[in-house]
């Protein structure tokens, strides 16, 4: 399995109060991208990690290139115009492969939760996304971004998806399946100052 960290966005919601690329925001002495890289490598679930960067994040690309790990870490550069477009480019470049897609703004991510997610993944499905109860997300103090309805109940997309790229046909949309997990490690994504403060508090 390959892990892909999505880290090519503009981070526009953070630009008003930080002067660094969002993945390079520091929390308790470590950048967000480093925390995600550490979690992925320490999980021992992957044979390769790919950082998906763009012209929006040149310093993040350089940071990934300097990260020392026992496994292969590569970089794929996309246009950085939208998350969905960048993801489509990634999936079409990596065929065939099972790809664990994760955003760079989940600083609470750890090896244990990654192993649990993979343990709940059903191989053979084209696309499995991890979602959380909207109320759980709101109670954590996080502002919901992508909200979807499943059986008349609202859930929030965590940004973590496992995709079988062999099922990808150009820009066609894959049938998406869902795993529901209510864990703070995967719902505290940092897009605002408040969410940064929440993550720092939970990191102790």
CSV table of C-alpha atoms in Angstrom, one decimal:
chain,number,residue,atom,x,y,z
A,1,UNK,CA,0.0,0.0,0.0
A,2,UNK,CA,1.1,3.5,-0.8
A,3,UNK,CA,0.4,6.5,1.4
A,4,UNK,CA,-0.2,9.9,-0.3
A,5,UNK,CA,-0.1,13.1,1.7
A,6,UNK,CA,-2.2,15.9,0.0
A,7,UNK,CA,-0.2,19.1,0.7
A,8,UNK,CA,-0.4,21.3,-2.4
A,9,UNK,CA,-3.3,23.6,-1.4
A,10,UNK,CA,-3.1,27.3,-0.9
A,11,UNK,CA,-4.3,27.2,2.8
A,12,UNK,CA,-6.3,30.3,2.1
A,13,UNK,CA,-8.2,30.2,5.4
A,14,UNK,CA,-4.8,30.4,7.3
A,15,UNK,CA,-3.2,33.1,5.3
A,16,UNK,CA,-4.6,35.9,7.5
A,17,UNK,CA,-2.5,34.9,10.5
A,18,UNK,CA,0.4,32.8,9.4
A,19,UNK,CA,3.3,33.5,7.1
A,20,UNK,CA,4.3,29.9,6.3
A,21,UNK,CA,2.8,27.2,4.1
A,22,UNK,CA,0.1,25.4,6.1
A,23,UNK,CA,1.8,22.0,6.2
A,24,UNK,CA,4.9,23.7,7.8
A,25,UNK,CA,2.9,25.2,10.8
A,26,UNK,CA,4.5,24.1,14.0
A,27,UNK,CA,2.7,22.5,16.9
A,28,UNK,CA,4.7,21.7,20.0
A,29,UNK,CA,8.0,21.8,18.1
A,30,UNK,CA,7.0,19.8,15.1
A,31,UNK,CA,5.4,20.8,11.8
A,32,UNK,CA,2.1,19.3,10.7
A,33,UNK,CA,3.7,17.6,7.7
A,34,UNK,CA,6.3,16.0,10.0
A,35,UNK,CA,3.7,14.7,12.4
A,36,UNK,CA,1.8,13.1,9.5
A,37,UNK,CA,5.0,11.6,8.0
A,38,UNK,CA,6.0,10.2,11.4
A,39,UNK,CA,2.6,8.6,11.9
A,40,UNK,CA,2.7,7.0,8.4
A,41,UNK,CA,6.2,5.6,8.7
A,42,UNK,CA,5.8,4.4,12.3
A,43,UNK,CA,2.6,2.5,11.3
A,44,UNK,CA,4.7,0.1,9.2
A,45,UNK,CA,1.7,-0.3,6.8
A,46,UNK,CA,3.3,1.3,3.7
A,47,UNK,CA,6.1,0.5,1.3
A,48,UNK,CA,6.2,4.1,-0.1
A,49,UNK,CA,5.0,7.6,0.8
A,50,UNK,CA,4.3,10.3,-1.7
A,51,UNK,CA,3.9,14.0,-1.0
A,52,UNK,CA,1.5,15.6,-3.4
A,53,UNK,CA,2.7,19.2,-3.7
A,54,UNK,CA,2.3,22.1,-6.0
A,55,UNK,CA,3.7,25.6,-6.8
A,56,UNK,CA,1.7,26.7,-3.7
A,57,UNK,CA,4.0,24.7,-1.4
A,58,UNK,CA,7.6,24.7,-2.6
A,59,UNK,CA,9.0,24.7,1.0
A,60,UNK,CA,6.9,21.8,1.9
A,61,UNK,CA,8.3,19.9,-1.1
A,62,UNK,CA,11.8,20.7,0.1
A,63,UNK,CA,10.9,19.6,3.7
A,64,UNK,CA,9.6,16.2,2.4
A,65,UNK,CA,12.8,15.8,0.3
A,66,UNK,CA,14.9,16.1,3.5
A,67,UNK,CA,12.8,13.8,5.7
A,68,UNK,CA,14.8,10.8,6.7
A,69,UNK,CA,12.9,7.5,6.7
A,70,UNK,CA,13.5,3.7,6.3
A,71,UNK,CA,11.1,3.7,3.3
A,72,UNK,CA,10.9,5.4,0.0
A,73,UNK,CA,9.5,9.0,0.0
A,74,UNK,CA,8.7,10.6,-3.3
A,75,UNK,CA,7.1,13.8,-4.4
A,76,UNK,CA,4.5,14.3,-7.2
A,77,UNK,CA,3.8,17.9,-8.2
A,78,UNK,CA,0.3,18.9,-9.3
A,79,UNK,CA,-1.3,22.2,-10.3
A,80,UNK,CA,-2.7,22.9,-6.9
A,81,UNK,CA,-5.9,24.4,-8.3
A,82,UNK,CA,-8.2,22.1,-6.3
A,83,UNK,CA,-8.1,19.1,-4.0
A,84,UNK,CA,-10.2,17.0,-6.3
A,85,UNK,CA,-8.1,17.8,-9.4
A,86,UNK,CA,-4.9,17.1,-7.6
A,87,UNK,CA,-6.2,13.8,-6.3
A,88,UNK,CA,-7.4,12.8,-9.8
A,89,UNK,CA,-3.9,13.5,-11.2
A,90,UNK,CA,-2.3,11.4,-8.4
A,91,UNK,CA,-4.6,8.4,-8.9
A,92,UNK,CA,-4.1,8.4,-12.7
A,93,UNK,CA,-0.3,8.5,-12.3
A,94,UNK,CA,-0.2,5.6,-9.8
A,95,UNK,CA,-1.7,2.5,-11.4
A,96,UNK,CA,-2.3,-0.1,-10.3
A,97,UNK,CA,-2.0,0.6,-6.6
A,98,UNK,CA,-3.9,0.8,-3.3
A,99,UNK,CA,-3.5,4.3,-2.1
A,100,UNK,CA,-4.1,5.6,1.4
A,101,UNK,CA,-4.9,9.3,0.9
A,102,UNK,CA,-4.5,11.7,3.8
A,103,UNK,CA,-4.4,15.5,4.1
A,104,UNK,CA,-1.4,17.2,5.7
A,105,UNK,CA,-3.5,19.1,8.2
A,106,UNK,CA,-4.2,16.2,10.6
A,107,UNK,CA,-1.5,16.7,13.3
A,108,UNK,CA,-3.1,14.3,15.8
A,109,UNK,CA,-2.8,11.4,13.4
A,110,UNK,CA,-0.9,8.4,14.9
A,111,UNK,CA,0.3,4.9,13.9
A,112,UNK,CA,-2.5,3.2,15.9
A,113,UNK,CA,-5.4,5.0,14.3
A,114,UNK,CA,-3.8,4.4,10.8
A,115,UNK,CA,-3.6,0.6,11.6
A,116,UNK,CA,-7.2,0.6,12.7
A,117,UNK,CA,-8.4,2.4,9.5
A,118,UNK,CA,-6.5,-0.1,7.3
A,119,UNK,CA,-7.9,-3.0,9.4
A,120,UNK,CA,-11.4,-1.8,8.6
A,121,UNK,CA,-10.8,-1.4,4.9
A,122,UNK,CA,-12.3,-4.0,2.6
A,123,UNK,CA,-10.0,-4.8,-0.3
A,124,UNK,CA,-11.6,-4.9,-3.7
A,125,UNK,CA,-13.8,-1.8,-3.1
A,126,UNK,CA,-12.9,1.1,-5.4
A,127,UNK,CA,-13.0,3.9,-2.8
A,128,UNK,CA,-13.5,3.8,1.0
A,129,UNK,CA,-13.7,7.1,2.8
A,130,UNK,CA,-13.5,7.6,6.6
A,131,UNK,CA,-16.3,9.8,7.9
A,132,UNK,CA,-17.3,11.0,11.4
A,133,UNK,CA,-20.7,12.0,12.9
A,134,UNK,CA,-21.2,15.7,12.3
A,135,UNK,CA,-22.2,16.3,15.9
A,136,UNK,CA,-19.0,14.6,17.2
A,137,UNK,CA,-16.9,17.0,14.9
A,138,UNK,CA,-18.9,20.0,16.1
A,139,UNK,CA,-18.4,19.0,19.8
A,140,UNK,CA,-14.7,18.8,19.2
A,141,UNK,CA,-14.9,22.5,18.3
A,142,UNK,CA,-14.0,21.8,14.6
A,143,UNK,CA,-15.9,23.6,11.8
A,144,UNK,CA,-17.3,20.9,9.5
A,145,UNK,CA,-16.2,21.3,5.9
A,146,UNK,CA,-17.5,18.5,3.6
A,147,UNK,CA,-20.8,17.3,5.0
A,148,UNK,CA,-22.7,14.4,3.5
A,149,UNK,CA,-25.9,12.5,4.4
A,150,UNK,CA,-25.9,8.7,4.9
A,151,UNK,CA,-29.3,7.1,5.8
A,152,UNK,CA,-30.6,10.6,6.7
A,153,UNK,CA,-27.8,11.3,9.2
A,154,UNK,CA,-25.1,13.9,8.6
A,155,UNK,CA,-21.4,13.0,8.6
A,156,UNK,CA,-18.2,14.9,7.9
A,157,UNK,CA,-15.5,13.7,5.6
A,158,UNK,CA,-12.2,13.4,7.4
A,159,UNK,CA,-10.2,13.6,4.2
A,160,UNK,CA,-8.8,10.1,4.6
A,161,UNK,CA,-9.7,7.8,1.7
A,162,UNK,CA,-8.3,4.4,0.5
A,163,UNK,CA,-8.5,4.1,-3.3
A,164,UNK,CA,-7.9,1.2,-5.7
A,165,UNK,CA,-6.4,3.2,-8.5
A,166,UNK,CA,-6.8,0.3,-11.0
A,167,UNK,CA,-10.5,1.2,-10.8
A,168,UNK,CA,-10.0,4.8,-11.9
A,169,UNK,CA,-11.0,5.6,-15.4
A,170,UNK,CA,-9.9,9.1,-16.4
A,171,UNK,CA,-11.9,11.7,-14.5
A,172,UNK,CA,-14.9,9.5,-13.9
A,173,UNK,CA,-16.2,9.4,-10.3
A,174,UNK,CA,-15.6,6.3,-8.3
A,175,UNK,CA,-18.4,4.7,-6.3
A,176,UNK,CA,-17.6,5.7,-2.7
A,177,UNK,CA,-18.1,3.5,0.4
A,178,UNK,CA,-17.9,4.7,3.9
A,179,UNK,CA,-16.4,3.7,7.3
A,180,UNK,CA,-17.7,5.7,10.3
A,181,UNK,CA,-15.1,6.4,12.9
A,182,UNK,CA,-15.5,9.0,15.7
A,183,UNK,CA,-11.9,9.6,16.8
A,184,UNK,CA,-10.3,13.0,17.6
A,185,UNK,CA,-7.1,12.0,15.8
A,186,UNK,CA,-8.9,12.1,12.4
A,187,UNK,CA,-11.4,15.0,12.9
A,188,UNK,CA,-9.1,17.8,14.1
A,189,UNK,CA,-8.0,19.2,10.8
A,190,UNK,CA,-6.3,22.6,11.1
A,191,UNK,CA,-7.9,25.2,8.8
A,192,UNK,CA,-8.4,28.1,11.3
A,193,UNK,CA,-6.7,29.6,14.3
A,194,UNK,CA,-9.2,28.0,16.6
A,195,UNK,CA,-8.5,24.6,15.2
A,196,UNK,CA,-4.8,25.2,15.6
A,197,UNK,CA,-5.4,26.0,19.2
A,198,UNK,CA,-7.5,22.9,19.7
A,199,UNK,CA,-4.8,20.7,18.2
A,200,UNK,CA,-2.1,22.2,20.4
A,201,UNK,CA,-4.2,21.7,23.5
A,202,UNK,CA,-4.9,18.1,22.6
A,203,UNK,CA,-1.2,17.4,22.0
A,204,UNK,CA,-0.6,18.4,25.6
